[in-house]
Coordinates of C-alpha atoms in Angstrom, one line a residue:
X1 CA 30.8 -40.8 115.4
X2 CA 30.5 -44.4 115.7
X3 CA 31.0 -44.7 119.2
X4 CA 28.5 -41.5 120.1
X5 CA 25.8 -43.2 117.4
X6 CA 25.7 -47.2 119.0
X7 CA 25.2 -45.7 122.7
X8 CA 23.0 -42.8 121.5
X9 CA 20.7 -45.4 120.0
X10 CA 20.7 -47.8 123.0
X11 CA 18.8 -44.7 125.3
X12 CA 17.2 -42.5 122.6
X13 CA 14.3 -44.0 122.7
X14 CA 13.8 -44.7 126.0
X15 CA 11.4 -41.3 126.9
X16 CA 9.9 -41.9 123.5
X17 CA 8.3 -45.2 124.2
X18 CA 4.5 -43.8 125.2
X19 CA 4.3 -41.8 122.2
X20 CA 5.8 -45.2 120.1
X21 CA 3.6 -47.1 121.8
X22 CA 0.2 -45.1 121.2
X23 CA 1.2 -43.8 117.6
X24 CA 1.5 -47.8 116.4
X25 CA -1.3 -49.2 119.3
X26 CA 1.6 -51.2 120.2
X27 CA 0.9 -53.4 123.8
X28 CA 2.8 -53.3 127.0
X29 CA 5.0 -56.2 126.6
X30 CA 5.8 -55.2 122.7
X31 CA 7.1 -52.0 123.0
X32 CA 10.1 -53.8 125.2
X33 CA 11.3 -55.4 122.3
X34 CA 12.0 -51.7 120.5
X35 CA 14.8 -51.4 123.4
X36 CA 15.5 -55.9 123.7
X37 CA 16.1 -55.8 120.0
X38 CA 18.4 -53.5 119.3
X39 CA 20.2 -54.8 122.5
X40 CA 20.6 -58.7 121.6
X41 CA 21.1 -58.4 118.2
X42 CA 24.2 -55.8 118.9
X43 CA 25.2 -57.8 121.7
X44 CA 25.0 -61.6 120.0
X45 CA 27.1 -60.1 116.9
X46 CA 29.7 -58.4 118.6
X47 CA 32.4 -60.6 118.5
X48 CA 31.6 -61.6 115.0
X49 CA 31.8 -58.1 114.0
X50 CA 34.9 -57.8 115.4
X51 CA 36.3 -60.5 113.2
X52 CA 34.9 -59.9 110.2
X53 CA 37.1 -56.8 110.5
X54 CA 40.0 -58.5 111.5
X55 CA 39.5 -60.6 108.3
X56 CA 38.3 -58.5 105.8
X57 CA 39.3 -54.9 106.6
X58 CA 38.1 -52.8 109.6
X59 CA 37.4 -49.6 107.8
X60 CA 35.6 -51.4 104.9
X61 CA 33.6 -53.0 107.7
X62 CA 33.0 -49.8 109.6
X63 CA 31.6 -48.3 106.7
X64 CA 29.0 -51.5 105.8
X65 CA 27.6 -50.8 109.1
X66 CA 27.3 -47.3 109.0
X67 CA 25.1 -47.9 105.5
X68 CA 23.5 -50.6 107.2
X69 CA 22.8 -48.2 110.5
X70 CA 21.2 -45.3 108.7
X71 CA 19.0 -47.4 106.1
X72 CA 17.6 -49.4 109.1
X73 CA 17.1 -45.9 110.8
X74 CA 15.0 -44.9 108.0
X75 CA 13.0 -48.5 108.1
X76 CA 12.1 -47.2 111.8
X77 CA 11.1 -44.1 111.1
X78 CA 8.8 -45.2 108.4
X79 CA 7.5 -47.7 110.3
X80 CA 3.8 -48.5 110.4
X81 CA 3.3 -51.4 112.2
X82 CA 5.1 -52.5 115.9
X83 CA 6.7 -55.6 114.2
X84 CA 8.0 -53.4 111.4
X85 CA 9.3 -51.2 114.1
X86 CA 10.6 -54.3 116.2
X87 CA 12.6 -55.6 113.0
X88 CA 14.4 -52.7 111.7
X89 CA 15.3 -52.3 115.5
X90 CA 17.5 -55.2 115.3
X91 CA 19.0 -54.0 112.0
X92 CA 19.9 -51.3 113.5
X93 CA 21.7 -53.8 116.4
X94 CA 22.9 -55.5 113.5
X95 CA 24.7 -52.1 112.0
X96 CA 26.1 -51.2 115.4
X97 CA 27.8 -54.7 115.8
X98 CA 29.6 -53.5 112.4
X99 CA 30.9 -50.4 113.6
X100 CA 31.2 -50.6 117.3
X101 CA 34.3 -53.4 117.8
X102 CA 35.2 -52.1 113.9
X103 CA 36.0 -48.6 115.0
X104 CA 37.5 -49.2 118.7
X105 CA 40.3 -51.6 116.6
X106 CA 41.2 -48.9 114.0
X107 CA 41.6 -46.5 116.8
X108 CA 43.4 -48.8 118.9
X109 CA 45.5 -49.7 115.6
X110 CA 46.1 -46.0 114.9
X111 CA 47.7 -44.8 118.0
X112 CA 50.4 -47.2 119.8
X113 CA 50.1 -47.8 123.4
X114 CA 50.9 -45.6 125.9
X115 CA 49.9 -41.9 126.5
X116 CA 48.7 -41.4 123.0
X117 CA 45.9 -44.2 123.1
X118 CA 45.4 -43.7 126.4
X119 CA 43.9 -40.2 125.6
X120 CA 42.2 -41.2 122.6
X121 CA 40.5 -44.1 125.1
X122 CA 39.4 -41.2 127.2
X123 CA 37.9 -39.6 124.7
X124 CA 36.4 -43.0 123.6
X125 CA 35.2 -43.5 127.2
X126 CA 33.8 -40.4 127.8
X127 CA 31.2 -40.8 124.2
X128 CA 29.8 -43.7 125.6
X129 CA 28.4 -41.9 128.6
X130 CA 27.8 -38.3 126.7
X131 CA 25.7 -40.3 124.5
X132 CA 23.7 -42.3 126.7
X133 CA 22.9 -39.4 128.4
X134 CA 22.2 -37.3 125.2
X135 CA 20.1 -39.7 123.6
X136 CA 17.5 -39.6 127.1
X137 CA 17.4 -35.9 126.2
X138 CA 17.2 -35.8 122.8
X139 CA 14.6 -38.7 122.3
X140 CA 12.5 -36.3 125.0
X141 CA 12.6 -33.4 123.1
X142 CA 11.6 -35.0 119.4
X143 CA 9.2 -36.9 121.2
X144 CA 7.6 -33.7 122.2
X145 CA 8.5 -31.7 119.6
X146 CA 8.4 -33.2 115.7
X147 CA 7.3 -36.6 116.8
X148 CA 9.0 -40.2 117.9
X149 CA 9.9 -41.1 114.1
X150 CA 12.9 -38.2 114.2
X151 CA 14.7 -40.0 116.6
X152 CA 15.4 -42.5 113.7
X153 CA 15.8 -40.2 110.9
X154 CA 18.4 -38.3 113.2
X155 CA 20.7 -41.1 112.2
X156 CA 20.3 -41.0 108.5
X157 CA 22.2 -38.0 107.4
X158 CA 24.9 -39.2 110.3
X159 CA 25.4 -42.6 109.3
X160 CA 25.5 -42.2 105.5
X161 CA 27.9 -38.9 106.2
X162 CA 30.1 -41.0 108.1
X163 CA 30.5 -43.8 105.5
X164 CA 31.4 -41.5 102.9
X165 CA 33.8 -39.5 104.9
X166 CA 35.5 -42.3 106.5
X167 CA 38.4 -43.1 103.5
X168 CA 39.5 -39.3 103.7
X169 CA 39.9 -40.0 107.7
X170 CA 40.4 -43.6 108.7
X171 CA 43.2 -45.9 107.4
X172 CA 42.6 -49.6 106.7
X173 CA 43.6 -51.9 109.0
X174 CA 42.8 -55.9 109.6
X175 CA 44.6 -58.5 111.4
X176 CA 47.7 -59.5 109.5
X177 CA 48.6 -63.5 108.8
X178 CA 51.2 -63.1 106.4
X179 CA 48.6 -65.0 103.8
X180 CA 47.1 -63.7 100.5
X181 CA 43.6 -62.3 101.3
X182 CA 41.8 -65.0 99.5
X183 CA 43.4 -67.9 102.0
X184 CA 42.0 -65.4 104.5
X185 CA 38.9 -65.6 103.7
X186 CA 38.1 -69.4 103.1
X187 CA 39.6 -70.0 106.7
X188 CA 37.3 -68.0 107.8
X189 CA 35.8 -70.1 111.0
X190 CA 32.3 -70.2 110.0
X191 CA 31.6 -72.6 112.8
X192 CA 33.0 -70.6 115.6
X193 CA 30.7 -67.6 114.3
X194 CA 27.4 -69.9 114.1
X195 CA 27.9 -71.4 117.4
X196 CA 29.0 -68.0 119.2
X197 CA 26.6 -65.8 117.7
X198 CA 23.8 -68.0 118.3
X199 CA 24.9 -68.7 122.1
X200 CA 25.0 -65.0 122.5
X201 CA 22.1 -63.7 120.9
X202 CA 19.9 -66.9 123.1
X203 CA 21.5 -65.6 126.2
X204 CA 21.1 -62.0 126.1
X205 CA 17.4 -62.5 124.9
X206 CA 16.5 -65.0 127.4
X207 CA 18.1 -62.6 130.3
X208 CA 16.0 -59.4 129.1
X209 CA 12.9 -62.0 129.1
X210 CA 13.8 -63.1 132.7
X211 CA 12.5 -60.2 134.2
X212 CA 9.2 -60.4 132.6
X213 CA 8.3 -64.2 132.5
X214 CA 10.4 -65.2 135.2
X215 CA 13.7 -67.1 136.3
X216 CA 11.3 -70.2 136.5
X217 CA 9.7 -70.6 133.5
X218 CA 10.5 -73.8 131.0
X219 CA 11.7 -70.5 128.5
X220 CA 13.8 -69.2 130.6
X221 CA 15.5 -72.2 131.7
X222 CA 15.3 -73.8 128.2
X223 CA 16.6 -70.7 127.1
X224 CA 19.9 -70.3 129.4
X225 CA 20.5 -74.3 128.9
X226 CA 20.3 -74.1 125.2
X227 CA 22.6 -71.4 125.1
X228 CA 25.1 -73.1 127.5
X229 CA 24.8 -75.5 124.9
X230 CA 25.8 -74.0 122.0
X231 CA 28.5 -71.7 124.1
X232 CA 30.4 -74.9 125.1
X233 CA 30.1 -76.2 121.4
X234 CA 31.5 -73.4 120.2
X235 CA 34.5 -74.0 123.0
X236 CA 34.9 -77.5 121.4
X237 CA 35.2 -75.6 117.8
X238 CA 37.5 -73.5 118.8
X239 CA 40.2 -75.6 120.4
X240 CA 40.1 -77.5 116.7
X241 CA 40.0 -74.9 114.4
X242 CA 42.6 -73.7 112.1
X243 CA 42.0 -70.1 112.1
X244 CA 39.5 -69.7 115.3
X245 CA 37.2 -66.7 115.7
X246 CA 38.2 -66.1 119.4
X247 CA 41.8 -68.3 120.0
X248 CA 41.3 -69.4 123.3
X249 CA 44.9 -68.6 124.1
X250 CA 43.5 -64.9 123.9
X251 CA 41.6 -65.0 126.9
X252 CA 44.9 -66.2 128.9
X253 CA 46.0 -62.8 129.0
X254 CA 45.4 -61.7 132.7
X255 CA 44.7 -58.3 132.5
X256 CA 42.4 -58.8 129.9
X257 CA 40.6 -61.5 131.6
X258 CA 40.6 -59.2 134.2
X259 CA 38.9 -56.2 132.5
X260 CA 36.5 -58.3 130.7
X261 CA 35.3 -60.0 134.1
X262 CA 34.7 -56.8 135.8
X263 CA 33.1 -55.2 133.2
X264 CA 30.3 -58.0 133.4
X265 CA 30.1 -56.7 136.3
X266 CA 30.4 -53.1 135.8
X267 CA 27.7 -52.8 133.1
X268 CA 25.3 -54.6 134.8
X269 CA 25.5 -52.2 137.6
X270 CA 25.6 -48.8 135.3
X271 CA 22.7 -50.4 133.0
X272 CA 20.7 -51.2 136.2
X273 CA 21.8 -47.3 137.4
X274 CA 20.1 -45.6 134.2
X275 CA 17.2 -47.6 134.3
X276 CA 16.0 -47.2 137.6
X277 CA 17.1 -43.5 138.3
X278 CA 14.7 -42.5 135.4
X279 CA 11.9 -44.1 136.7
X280 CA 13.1 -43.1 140.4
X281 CA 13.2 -39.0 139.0
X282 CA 9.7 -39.9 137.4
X283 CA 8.1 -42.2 139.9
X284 CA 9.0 -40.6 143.2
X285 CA 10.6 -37.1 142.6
X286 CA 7.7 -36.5 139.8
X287 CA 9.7 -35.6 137.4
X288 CA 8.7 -34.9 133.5
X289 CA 10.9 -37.1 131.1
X290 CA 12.4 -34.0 130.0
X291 CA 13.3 -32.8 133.5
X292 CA 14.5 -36.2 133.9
X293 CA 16.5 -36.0 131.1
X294 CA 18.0 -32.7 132.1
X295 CA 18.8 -33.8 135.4
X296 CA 21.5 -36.0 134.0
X297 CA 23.4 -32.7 132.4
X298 CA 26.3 -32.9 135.7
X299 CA 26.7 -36.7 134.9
X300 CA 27.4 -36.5 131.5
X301 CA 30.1 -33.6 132.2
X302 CA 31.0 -35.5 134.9
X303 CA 32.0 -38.4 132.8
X304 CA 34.1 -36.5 130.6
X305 CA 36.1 -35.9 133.8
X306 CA 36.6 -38.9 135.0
X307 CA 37.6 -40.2 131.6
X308 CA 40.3 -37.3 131.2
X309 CA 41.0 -38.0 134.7
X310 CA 41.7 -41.6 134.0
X311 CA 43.8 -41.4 130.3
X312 CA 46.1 -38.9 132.3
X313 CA 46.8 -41.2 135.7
X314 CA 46.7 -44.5 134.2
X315 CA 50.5 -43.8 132.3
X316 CA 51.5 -43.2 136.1
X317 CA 49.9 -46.0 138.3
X318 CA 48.7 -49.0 137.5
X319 CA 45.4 -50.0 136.0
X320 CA 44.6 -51.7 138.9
X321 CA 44.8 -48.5 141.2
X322 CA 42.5 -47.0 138.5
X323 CA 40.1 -48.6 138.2
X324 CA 39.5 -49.8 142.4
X325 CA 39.2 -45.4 142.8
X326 CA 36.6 -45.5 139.7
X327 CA 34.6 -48.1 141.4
X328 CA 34.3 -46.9 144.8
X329 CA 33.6 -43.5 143.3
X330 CA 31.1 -44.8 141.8
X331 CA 29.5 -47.2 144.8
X332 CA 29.3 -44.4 147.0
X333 CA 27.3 -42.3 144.6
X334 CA 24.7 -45.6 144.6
X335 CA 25.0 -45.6 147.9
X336 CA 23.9 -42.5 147.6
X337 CA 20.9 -42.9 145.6
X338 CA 19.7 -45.7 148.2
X339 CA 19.8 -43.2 150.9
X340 CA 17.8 -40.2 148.6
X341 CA 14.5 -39.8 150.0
X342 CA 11.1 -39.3 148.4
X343 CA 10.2 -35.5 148.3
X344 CA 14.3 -34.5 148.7
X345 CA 15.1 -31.8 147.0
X346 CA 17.6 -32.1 143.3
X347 CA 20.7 -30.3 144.9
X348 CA 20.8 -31.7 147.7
X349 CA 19.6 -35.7 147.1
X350 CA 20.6 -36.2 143.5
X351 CA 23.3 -33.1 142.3
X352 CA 26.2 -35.4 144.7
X353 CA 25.9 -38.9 143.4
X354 CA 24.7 -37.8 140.2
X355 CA 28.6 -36.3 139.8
X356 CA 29.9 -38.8 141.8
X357 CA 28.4 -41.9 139.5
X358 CA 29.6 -39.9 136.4
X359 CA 33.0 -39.4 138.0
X360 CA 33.2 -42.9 138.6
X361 CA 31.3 -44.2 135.2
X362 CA 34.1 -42.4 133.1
X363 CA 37.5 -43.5 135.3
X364 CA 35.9 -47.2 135.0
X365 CA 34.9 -47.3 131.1
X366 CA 38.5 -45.8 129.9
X367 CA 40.4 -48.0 132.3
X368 CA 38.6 -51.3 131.6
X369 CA 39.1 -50.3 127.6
X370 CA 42.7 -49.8 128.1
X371 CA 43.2 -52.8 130.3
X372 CA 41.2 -55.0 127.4
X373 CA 44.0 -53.9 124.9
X374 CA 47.4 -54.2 126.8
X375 CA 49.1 -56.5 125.1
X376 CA 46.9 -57.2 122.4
X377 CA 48.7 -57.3 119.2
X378 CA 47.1 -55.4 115.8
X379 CA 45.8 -58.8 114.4
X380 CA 43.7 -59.4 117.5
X381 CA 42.6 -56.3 117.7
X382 CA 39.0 -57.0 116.7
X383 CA 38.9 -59.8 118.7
X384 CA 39.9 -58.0 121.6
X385 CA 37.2 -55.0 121.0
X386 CA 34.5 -57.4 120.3
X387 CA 35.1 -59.4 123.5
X388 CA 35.0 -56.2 125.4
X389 CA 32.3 -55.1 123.9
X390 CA 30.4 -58.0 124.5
X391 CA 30.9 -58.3 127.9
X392 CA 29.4 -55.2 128.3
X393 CA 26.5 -56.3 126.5
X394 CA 25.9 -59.1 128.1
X395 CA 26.8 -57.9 131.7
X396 CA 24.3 -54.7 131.0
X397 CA 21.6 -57.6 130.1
X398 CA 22.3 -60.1 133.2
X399 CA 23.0 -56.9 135.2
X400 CA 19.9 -55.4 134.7
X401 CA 17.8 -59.0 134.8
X402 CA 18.9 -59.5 138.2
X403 CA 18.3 -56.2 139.6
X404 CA 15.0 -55.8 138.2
X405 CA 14.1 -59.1 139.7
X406 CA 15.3 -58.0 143.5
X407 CA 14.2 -54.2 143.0
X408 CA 10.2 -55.5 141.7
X409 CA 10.2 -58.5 144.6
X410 CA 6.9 -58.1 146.5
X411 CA 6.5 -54.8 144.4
X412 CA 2.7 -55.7 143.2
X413 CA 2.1 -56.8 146.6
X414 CA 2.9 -53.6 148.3
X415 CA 1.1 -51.8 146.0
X416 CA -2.0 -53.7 146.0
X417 CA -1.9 -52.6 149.9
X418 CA -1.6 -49.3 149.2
X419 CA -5.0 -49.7 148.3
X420 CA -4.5 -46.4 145.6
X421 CA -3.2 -43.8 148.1
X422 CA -0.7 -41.7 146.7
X423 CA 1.3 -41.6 149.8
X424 CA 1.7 -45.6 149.8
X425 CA 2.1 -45.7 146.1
X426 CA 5.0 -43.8 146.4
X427 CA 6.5 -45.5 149.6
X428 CA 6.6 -48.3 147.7
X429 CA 8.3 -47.5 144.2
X430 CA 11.0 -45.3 146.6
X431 CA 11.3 -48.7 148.7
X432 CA 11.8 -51.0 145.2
X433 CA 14.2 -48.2 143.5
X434 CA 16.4 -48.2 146.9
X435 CA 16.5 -52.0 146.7
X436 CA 17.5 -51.5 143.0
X437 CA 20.2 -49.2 144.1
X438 CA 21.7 -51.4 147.1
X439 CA 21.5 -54.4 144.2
X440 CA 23.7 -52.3 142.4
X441 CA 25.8 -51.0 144.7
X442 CA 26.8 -54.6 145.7
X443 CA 27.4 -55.2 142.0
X444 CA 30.3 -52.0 141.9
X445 CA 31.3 -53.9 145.2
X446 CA 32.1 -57.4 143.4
X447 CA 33.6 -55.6 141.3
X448 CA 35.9 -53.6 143.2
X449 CA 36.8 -56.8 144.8
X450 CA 37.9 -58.8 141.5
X451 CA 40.1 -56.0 140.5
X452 CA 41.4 -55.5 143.9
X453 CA 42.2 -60.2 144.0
X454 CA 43.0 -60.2 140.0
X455 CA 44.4 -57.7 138.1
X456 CA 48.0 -57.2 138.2
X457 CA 49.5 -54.6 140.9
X458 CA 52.4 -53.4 138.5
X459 CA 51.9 -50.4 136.5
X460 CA 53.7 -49.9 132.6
X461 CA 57.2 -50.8 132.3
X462 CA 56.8 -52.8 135.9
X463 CA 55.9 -56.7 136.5
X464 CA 57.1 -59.8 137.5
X465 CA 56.8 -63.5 136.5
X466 CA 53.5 -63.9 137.6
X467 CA 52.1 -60.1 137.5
X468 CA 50.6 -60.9 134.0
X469 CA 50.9 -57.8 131.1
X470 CA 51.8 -54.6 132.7
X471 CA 48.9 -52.5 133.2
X472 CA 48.3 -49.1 131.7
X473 CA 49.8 -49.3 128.2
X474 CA 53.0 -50.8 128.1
X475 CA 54.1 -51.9 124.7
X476 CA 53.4 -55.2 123.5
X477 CA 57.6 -56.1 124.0
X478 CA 57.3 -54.8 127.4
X479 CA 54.3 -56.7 128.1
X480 CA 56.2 -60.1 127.1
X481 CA 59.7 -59.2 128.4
X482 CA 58.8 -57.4 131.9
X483 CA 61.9 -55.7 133.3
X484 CA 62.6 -55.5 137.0
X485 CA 61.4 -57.3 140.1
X486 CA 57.9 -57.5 141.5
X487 CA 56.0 -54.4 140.7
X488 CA 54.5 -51.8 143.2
X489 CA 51.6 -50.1 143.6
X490 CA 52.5 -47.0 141.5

């Protein structure tokens, strides 16, 4: 529930935003902040969140955000004003930070590694991209229907049904020091989180403002310098402090290093992916939002697949393998898309990447989660699903930046030409969503290409000295004492 809720909420209210905007006489440039709040906030907390757990209990945490998730819900849907709508926005980002890295730990606690977390990952995996693309549906259909406000008050009933349920359901769990709880928490690195959380939230916002003031301006270069700043500050803290909120020692772990690396770059091209095929369906085929919204059906069930297709081959070959077929599955369906021409026909244009980007979305997401984790002992568990978490984040934010900036490149200009003929009009969005596809699929590409160079080749139980962790859910003893020589290709 916690997983399906935070992604729901990141594309809910993406078809809802011209009935948002005219029910609060909200601008242009302020209804981007009901999607860039939500996003920072969730993204800048995320690794704080994921400590907080570690420290003072995962499940406890879990349920603070879901409480904290469903009241700011119900702030949005009573909203009367954009800035009241703006605000509880980031509340909500703020309850998702709870419960996202809360509630990948306890599952990553609950089932040891191997075949059993693998197939809870897939599951895991497969929510992310059933949500995103139920939330573009749903948030269509209340739009429509009962109005924009029930896309908030959805949550309510969830989120407050979730926090009571959860002690029947989910164990407590937090990162064990062998100390009393109370030496816990007044080592709690209170520094670490002010410098980190601050870095991140400055660099996520200052990415989603990119695209609309540019890569030029004093804000945005101010923006990415400050939090440079306060990023390499919070190095400095950590390589002092006695209980760190991210031991740097943590991110020595190859495979993880790995997985979090790509999936910088993995989220920026799937964020980029969802953003422009909407407006490409709207723009160029003509769809409705709701026939938009529908045509993503076979890439959501798509998803599933490659999820279940990726927990059941990743306890035979190595991550690596994995997660190279996930990628390319998944450039040649943008590929794809940068080929599909204006006035194509759904079957024949979108059905085959559509399956093949879901394919590939699913395989990726559960192979990069279970690549984050090997190794990763129960204490750093939080640690290790905030950082993945918040790569993803940030990768979606700087993904999406970059591409919007290539993809909307002479776009004005072109359109100016057009001089309003239809024909021309729509020559030139099809020619700025192709270049936003291309963008992308050179994105999957680098991708491809780190895991390919950096993660280890040796699948679980394999590895030698310099192989790093064994790939694909070895046990943590395994992971430390490899056996055998140099390890294949599964």
């Amino acid at each position: 529930m916690g997983q399906f809720m935070v992604f729901l909420d990141i594309s809910i209210v993406n078809l809802a935003l011209p009935s948002i905007r005219e029910g609060l006489e909200m601008s242009e440039v302020s209804q981007e902040y009901i999607v860039t709040a939500y996003g920072t906030v969730l993204g800048g907390f995320l690794l704080l969140g994921g400590r907080l757990g570690d420290t003072f209990g995962r499940r406890r945490l879990l349920r603070a955000g879901f409480v904290v998730f469903a009241l700011a819900s119900l702030v949005a849907g009573l909203a009367v004003s954009g800035p009241m709508l703006i605000a509880a926005r980031g509340l909500q980002g703020l309850g998702s930070a709870m419960i996202a890295p809360s509630a990948l730990s306890l599952l990553t606690s609950a089932f040891p590694e191997g075949p059993q977390r693998n197939k809870a990952l897939g599951v895991w995996g497969s929510l992310a991209g059933i949500a995103s693309i139920v939330g573009v549906i749903v948030g269509g259909l209340l739009a429509d229907g009962p109005g924009w406000e029930w896309i908030f008050y959805l949550n309510v009933p969830i989120g407050l049904g979730a926090a009571l349920i959860a002690p029947r359901i989910v164990p407590e769990s937090r990162g064990e020091t062998g100390e009393p709880g109370a030496t816990v928490r007044r080592r709690f690195d209170t520094a670490g989180a002010v410098t980190l959380t601050g870095g991140l939230l400055l660099l996520i916002f200052t990415l989603g403002e990119a695209t609309r003031i540019g890569w030029s301006a004093g804000r945005t270069v101010g923006g990415l310098v400050g939090a440079g700043v306060l990023l390499a500050v919070f190095l400095v803290v950590e390589s002092r402090a006695a209980a760190p909120i991210m031991p740097l020692g943590f991110v020595r772990k190859r495979t993880m290093r790995t997985a979090n690396i790509a999936a910088v770059l993995v989220f920026g091209t799937f964020s980029a992916l969802f953003f422009f095929a909407s407006i490409f369906m709207q723009q160029v085929y003509g769809y409705s939002p709701l026939k938009a919204g529908f045509a993503y059906l076979p890439l959501a069930v798509a998803v599933a697949l490659g999820a279940g297709i990726a927990s059941g081959l990743i306890a035979k070959v190595a991550a690596r393998t994995v997660l190279i077929a996930g990628l390319a599955t998944s450039v040649a369906g943008l590929l794809l898309m940068w080929r599909a021409p204006a006035g194509g026909s759904y079957a024949v244009d979108l059905l085959t990447p559509f399956v093949l980007l879901g394919l590939g979305c699913g395989m990726v997401y559960v192979t990069l989660q279970i690549a984050a984790f090997t190794g990763v002992s129960e204490a750093e568990a939080g640690v290790g699903a905030g950082l993945i978490n918040t790569s993803q984040e940030a990768g979606g934010a700087l993904g999406l930046a970059v591409i919007t900036t290539i993809a909307y490149h002479g776009l004005a200009g072109d359109l100016a030409a057009a001089g309003g003929d239809p024909r021309l009009v729509v020559a030139a969005q099809e020619a700025a969503n192709h270049d936003a596809f291309l963008a992308a699929a050179v994105g999957g590409f680098a991708a491809l290409v780190v895991a390919a160079l950096l993660m280890p080749r040796a699948r679980q139980g394999e590895g030698g000295p310099d192989a790093g962790p064994p790939a694909g859910g070895s046990r943590p003893d395994e992971a430390l004492h490899p056996v055998g020589g140099p390890g294949g290709e599964g």
